[in-house]
């Protein structure tokens, strides 16, 4: 069993069953800089039904995605 990550549209957060993912609420998930996307992670071999059909990413894949300008400010405040 390996941890899997799924990117979803921010407007889909209301459909997330937080008992089936590692995050605890809409307040504990990370959003893209423009607020349009977020992601959840889960450790089971069975994909939660509300995530079926969506692309799944490994840890290294999600890290590469989160390092992009869409997710990480290339000019953070204070630099």
Short mmCIF file of N, CA, C and O in Angstrom, two decimals:
data_model
loop_
_atom_site.label_atom_id
_atom_site.label_comp_id
_atom_site.label_asym_id
_atom_site.label_seq_id
_atom_site.Cartn_x
_atom_site.Cartn_y
_atom_site.Cartn_z
N UNK A 1 0.85 -1.18 0.00
CA UNK A 1 0.00 0.00 0.00
C UNK A 1 0.89 1.24 0.00
O UNK A 1 1.82 1.34 0.77
N UNK A 2 0.60 2.16 -0.90
CA UNK A 2 1.37 3.40 -0.94
C UNK A 2 0.42 4.58 -0.94
O UNK A 2 -0.72 4.48 -1.39
N UNK A 3 0.92 5.67 -0.43
CA UNK A 3 0.11 6.89 -0.37
C UNK A 3 -0.13 7.40 -1.78
O UNK A 3 0.76 7.40 -2.61
N UNK A 4 -1.35 7.83 -2.03
CA UNK A 4 -1.72 8.37 -3.33
C UNK A 4 -2.27 9.77 -3.13
O UNK A 4 -2.86 10.08 -2.09
N UNK A 5 -2.09 10.60 -4.13
CA UNK A 5 -2.51 12.00 -4.09
C UNK A 5 -3.41 12.26 -5.29
O UNK A 5 -3.14 11.78 -6.39
N UNK A 6 -4.47 13.03 -5.07
CA UNK A 6 -5.41 13.36 -6.14
C UNK A 6 -5.69 14.86 -6.09
O UNK A 6 -6.05 15.40 -5.04
N UNK A 7 -5.52 15.52 -7.22
CA UNK A 7 -5.83 16.94 -7.33
C UNK A 7 -7.29 17.08 -7.73
O UNK A 7 -7.77 16.38 -8.62
N UNK A 8 -7.99 17.97 -7.04
CA UNK A 8 -9.40 18.22 -7.34
C UNK A 8 -9.63 19.72 -7.47
O UNK A 8 -8.84 20.53 -6.98
N UNK A 9 -10.72 20.08 -8.12
CA UNK A 9 -11.12 21.48 -8.20
C UNK A 9 -11.58 21.92 -6.81
O UNK A 9 -12.20 21.14 -6.07
N UNK A 10 -11.32 23.16 -6.47
CA UNK A 10 -11.71 23.67 -5.16
C UNK A 10 -13.21 23.56 -4.93
O UNK A 10 -13.65 23.33 -3.80
N UNK A 11 -14.01 23.67 -6.00
CA UNK A 11 -15.45 23.57 -5.81
C UNK A 11 -15.93 22.14 -5.54
O UNK A 11 -17.10 21.91 -5.28
N UNK A 12 -15.01 21.18 -5.56
CA UNK A 12 -15.35 19.80 -5.24
C UNK A 12 -15.10 19.45 -3.77
O UNK A 12 -15.40 18.35 -3.33
N UNK A 13 -14.55 20.38 -3.01
CA UNK A 13 -14.19 20.11 -1.61
C UNK A 13 -15.41 19.68 -0.81
O UNK A 13 -15.31 18.82 0.07
N UNK A 14 -16.57 20.23 -1.12
CA UNK A 14 -17.78 19.86 -0.38
C UNK A 14 -18.14 18.39 -0.55
O UNK A 14 -18.85 17.82 0.27
N UNK A 15 -17.64 17.74 -1.62
CA UNK A 15 -17.95 16.33 -1.85
C UNK A 15 -16.92 15.39 -1.22
O UNK A 15 -17.08 14.18 -1.29
N UNK A 16 -15.88 15.94 -0.60
CA UNK A 16 -14.84 15.11 0.01
C UNK A 16 -15.35 14.50 1.32
O UNK A 16 -15.86 15.21 2.19
N UNK A 17 -15.21 13.20 1.42
CA UNK A 17 -15.51 12.50 2.68
C UNK A 17 -14.19 12.45 3.45
O UNK A 17 -13.34 11.62 3.17
N UNK A 18 -14.03 13.35 4.39
CA UNK A 18 -12.75 13.48 5.09
C UNK A 18 -12.42 12.27 5.96
O UNK A 18 -11.28 12.14 6.40
N UNK A 19 -13.37 11.37 6.17
CA UNK A 19 -13.06 10.14 6.90
C UNK A 19 -12.30 9.15 6.02
O UNK A 19 -11.75 8.17 6.53
N UNK A 20 -12.24 9.41 4.71
CA UNK A 20 -11.58 8.49 3.79
C UNK A 20 -10.23 9.01 3.28
O UNK A 20 -9.58 8.35 2.48
N UNK A 21 -9.84 10.20 3.71
CA UNK A 21 -8.56 10.79 3.29
C UNK A 21 -7.78 11.22 4.52
O UNK A 21 -8.32 11.24 5.63
N UNK A 22 -6.52 11.59 4.31
CA UNK A 22 -5.66 11.95 5.45
C UNK A 22 -5.93 13.35 5.99
O UNK A 22 -5.57 13.64 7.13
N UNK A 23 -6.53 14.22 5.20
CA UNK A 23 -6.84 15.55 5.69
C UNK A 23 -8.06 15.47 6.60
O UNK A 23 -8.87 14.55 6.49
N UNK A 24 -8.21 16.46 7.47
CA UNK A 24 -9.31 16.40 8.44
C UNK A 24 -10.48 17.30 8.09
O UNK A 24 -11.58 17.08 8.57
N UNK A 25 -10.25 18.34 7.28
CA UNK A 25 -11.33 19.25 6.92
C UNK A 25 -10.90 20.14 5.76
O UNK A 25 -9.72 20.16 5.39
N UNK A 26 -11.84 20.90 5.25
CA UNK A 26 -11.53 21.84 4.17
C UNK A 26 -10.52 22.90 4.63
O UNK A 26 -9.83 23.50 3.82
N UNK A 27 -10.42 23.08 5.94
CA UNK A 27 -9.49 24.08 6.48
C UNK A 27 -8.06 23.57 6.57
O UNK A 27 -7.15 24.36 6.84
N UNK A 28 -7.84 22.27 6.36
CA UNK A 28 -6.49 21.73 6.53
C UNK A 28 -5.85 21.31 5.21
O UNK A 28 -4.79 20.67 5.22
N UNK A 29 -6.48 21.65 4.09
CA UNK A 29 -5.91 21.28 2.80
C UNK A 29 -5.23 22.48 2.16
O UNK A 29 -5.57 23.63 2.44
N UNK A 30 -4.27 22.18 1.32
CA UNK A 30 -3.52 23.22 0.63
C UNK A 30 -4.18 23.51 -0.72
O UNK A 30 -4.57 22.60 -1.43
N UNK A 31 -4.25 24.79 -1.03
CA UNK A 31 -4.83 25.21 -2.30
C UNK A 31 -3.76 25.78 -3.21
O UNK A 31 -2.73 26.28 -2.74
N UNK A 32 -4.03 25.72 -4.52
CA UNK A 32 -3.14 26.36 -5.48
C UNK A 32 -3.17 27.87 -5.21
O UNK A 32 -4.07 28.38 -4.53
N UNK A 33 -2.19 28.59 -5.74
CA UNK A 33 -2.10 30.02 -5.46
C UNK A 33 -3.35 30.79 -5.86
O UNK A 33 -3.74 31.74 -5.18
N UNK A 34 -4.00 30.39 -6.94
CA UNK A 34 -5.21 31.09 -7.36
C UNK A 34 -6.47 30.56 -6.68
O UNK A 34 -7.57 31.04 -6.90
N UNK A 35 -6.30 29.55 -5.82
CA UNK A 35 -7.42 29.00 -5.06
C UNK A 35 -8.35 28.09 -5.83
O UNK A 35 -9.36 27.64 -5.30
N UNK A 36 -8.01 27.76 -7.07
CA UNK A 36 -8.92 26.95 -7.90
C UNK A 36 -8.74 25.45 -7.72
O UNK A 36 -9.64 24.69 -8.06
N UNK A 37 -7.60 25.01 -7.21
CA UNK A 37 -7.31 23.58 -7.06
C UNK A 37 -6.85 23.28 -5.65
O UNK A 37 -6.32 24.14 -4.95
N UNK A 38 -7.02 22.03 -5.28
CA UNK A 38 -6.49 21.52 -4.03
C UNK A 38 -6.18 20.05 -4.24
O UNK A 38 -6.37 19.52 -5.33
N UNK A 39 -5.68 19.39 -3.22
CA UNK A 39 -5.44 17.95 -3.35
C UNK A 39 -5.68 17.27 -2.03
O UNK A 39 -5.65 17.89 -0.96
N UNK A 40 -5.95 15.98 -2.11
CA UNK A 40 -6.12 15.14 -0.93
C UNK A 40 -5.23 13.91 -1.11
O UNK A 40 -4.82 13.58 -2.21
N UNK A 41 -4.95 13.27 0.00
CA UNK A 41 -4.12 12.06 -0.05
C UNK A 41 -4.81 10.96 0.75
O UNK A 41 -5.58 11.22 1.66
N UNK A 42 -4.52 9.73 0.34
CA UNK A 42 -5.07 8.58 1.04
C UNK A 42 -4.09 7.42 0.96
O UNK A 42 -3.25 7.37 0.07
N UNK A 43 -4.20 6.51 1.91
CA UNK A 43 -3.25 5.40 2.03
C UNK A 43 -3.83 4.03 1.71
O UNK A 43 -3.14 3.04 1.83
N UNK A 44 -5.06 3.96 1.33
CA UNK A 44 -5.67 2.65 1.08
C UNK A 44 -5.47 2.23 -0.36
O UNK A 44 -5.25 3.05 -1.25
N UNK A 45 -5.55 0.93 -0.60
CA UNK A 45 -5.48 0.41 -1.96
C UNK A 45 -6.78 0.64 -2.71
O UNK A 45 -6.82 0.56 -3.93
N UNK A 46 -7.84 0.92 -1.97
CA UNK A 46 -9.14 1.19 -2.57
C UNK A 46 -9.34 2.69 -2.69
O UNK A 46 -9.27 3.41 -1.69
N UNK A 47 -9.56 3.15 -3.90
CA UNK A 47 -9.78 4.58 -4.12
C UNK A 47 -11.15 4.98 -3.57
O UNK A 47 -12.15 4.33 -3.88
N UNK A 48 -11.19 6.04 -2.74
CA UNK A 48 -12.50 6.52 -2.28
C UNK A 48 -13.41 6.81 -3.47
O UNK A 48 -12.95 7.34 -4.50
N UNK A 49 -14.68 6.49 -3.35
CA UNK A 49 -15.60 6.59 -4.48
C UNK A 49 -15.67 8.00 -5.06
O UNK A 49 -15.79 8.17 -6.28
N UNK A 50 -15.55 9.02 -4.24
CA UNK A 50 -15.64 10.39 -4.74
C UNK A 50 -14.39 10.81 -5.52
O UNK A 50 -14.37 11.88 -6.14
N UNK A 51 -13.35 9.97 -5.52
CA UNK A 51 -12.13 10.26 -6.28
C UNK A 51 -11.95 9.33 -7.48
O UNK A 51 -10.98 9.47 -8.22
N UNK A 52 -12.86 8.41 -7.68
CA UNK A 52 -12.74 7.47 -8.79
C UNK A 52 -12.72 8.21 -10.13
O UNK A 52 -13.44 9.19 -10.33
N UNK A 53 -11.86 7.75 -11.01
CA UNK A 53 -11.75 8.34 -12.34
C UNK A 53 -10.82 9.55 -12.41
O UNK A 53 -10.59 10.08 -13.49
N UNK A 54 -10.30 9.97 -11.28
CA UNK A 54 -9.39 11.12 -11.26
C UNK A 54 -7.94 10.62 -11.26
O UNK A 54 -7.65 9.54 -10.77
N UNK A 55 -7.05 11.41 -11.83
CA UNK A 55 -5.63 11.04 -11.88
C UNK A 55 -5.07 10.93 -10.47
O UNK A 55 -5.36 11.78 -9.61
N UNK A 56 -4.28 9.89 -10.26
CA UNK A 56 -3.62 9.68 -8.97
C UNK A 56 -2.12 9.85 -9.15
O UNK A 56 -1.56 9.44 -10.18
N UNK A 57 -1.49 10.44 -8.16
CA UNK A 57 -0.06 10.75 -8.24
C UNK A 57 0.68 10.11 -7.07
O UNK A 57 0.13 9.97 -5.98
N UNK A 58 1.94 9.78 -7.32
CA UNK A 58 2.81 9.28 -6.26
C UNK A 58 3.37 10.48 -5.49
O UNK A 58 3.18 11.64 -5.88
N UNK A 59 4.08 10.21 -4.41
CA UNK A 59 4.68 11.29 -3.62
C UNK A 59 5.63 12.14 -4.45
O UNK A 59 5.57 13.37 -4.42
N UNK A 60 6.50 11.50 -5.20
CA UNK A 60 7.47 12.26 -6.00
C UNK A 60 6.77 13.07 -7.10
O UNK A 60 7.16 14.20 -7.39
N UNK A 61 5.70 12.51 -7.67
CA UNK A 61 4.96 13.24 -8.71
C UNK A 61 4.26 14.46 -8.14
O UNK A 61 4.29 15.54 -8.74
N UNK A 62 3.63 14.32 -6.97
CA UNK A 62 2.92 15.46 -6.39
C UNK A 62 3.91 16.53 -5.95
O UNK A 62 3.63 17.73 -6.07
N UNK A 63 5.08 16.13 -5.45
CA UNK A 63 6.09 17.13 -5.08
C UNK A 63 6.51 17.96 -6.28
O UNK A 63 6.68 19.18 -6.17
N UNK A 64 6.68 17.33 -7.42
CA UNK A 64 7.05 18.06 -8.64
C UNK A 64 5.94 19.03 -9.05
O UNK A 64 6.21 20.17 -9.45
N UNK A 65 4.70 18.59 -8.93
CA UNK A 65 3.57 19.46 -9.27
C UNK A 65 3.50 20.64 -8.30
O UNK A 65 3.32 21.79 -8.72
N UNK A 66 3.66 20.38 -7.02
CA UNK A 66 3.55 21.45 -6.02
C UNK A 66 4.70 22.44 -6.09
O UNK A 66 4.60 23.54 -5.55
N UNK A 67 5.77 22.07 -6.75
CA UNK A 67 6.92 22.98 -6.90
C UNK A 67 6.72 23.96 -8.06
O UNK A 67 7.52 24.88 -8.23
N UNK A 68 5.65 23.81 -8.82
CA UNK A 68 5.41 24.70 -9.96
C UNK A 68 4.86 26.04 -9.49
O UNK A 68 4.37 26.18 -8.36
N UNK A 69 4.91 27.03 -10.38
CA UNK A 69 4.42 28.37 -10.06
C UNK A 69 2.92 28.39 -9.76
O UNK A 69 2.42 29.33 -9.14
N UNK A 70 2.20 27.37 -10.19
CA UNK A 70 0.77 27.31 -9.92
C UNK A 70 0.49 27.07 -8.43
O UNK A 70 -0.53 27.49 -7.90
N UNK A 71 1.44 26.41 -7.76
CA UNK A 71 1.26 26.03 -6.36
C UNK A 71 2.19 26.76 -5.40
O UNK A 71 1.88 26.86 -4.21
N UNK A 72 3.34 27.19 -5.87
CA UNK A 72 4.34 27.80 -5.00
C UNK A 72 4.77 29.14 -5.58
O UNK A 72 5.21 29.20 -6.72
N UNK A 73 4.65 30.19 -4.78
CA UNK A 73 5.01 31.53 -5.22
C UNK A 73 6.52 31.59 -5.47
O UNK A 73 7.31 31.34 -4.56
N UNK A 74 6.93 31.91 -6.71
CA UNK A 74 8.36 31.97 -7.00
C UNK A 74 9.03 33.17 -6.31
O UNK A 74 10.25 33.21 -6.20
N UNK A 75 8.24 34.11 -5.84
CA UNK A 75 8.76 35.30 -5.14
C UNK A 75 8.02 35.48 -3.82
O UNK A 75 7.22 36.39 -3.66
N UNK A 76 8.31 34.60 -2.86
CA UNK A 76 7.59 34.68 -1.59
C UNK A 76 7.87 36.01 -0.88
O UNK A 76 8.94 36.60 -1.07
N UNK A 77 6.92 36.48 -0.07
CA UNK A 77 7.14 37.73 0.66
C UNK A 77 8.38 37.67 1.53
O UNK A 77 8.70 36.62 2.07
N UNK A 78 9.07 38.76 1.61
CA UNK A 78 10.25 38.82 2.46
C UNK A 78 11.54 38.44 1.77
O UNK A 78 12.60 38.41 2.38
N UNK A 79 11.47 38.10 0.49
CA UNK A 79 12.71 37.75 -0.21
C UNK A 79 13.08 38.80 -1.20
O UNK A 79 12.33 39.55 -1.69
#
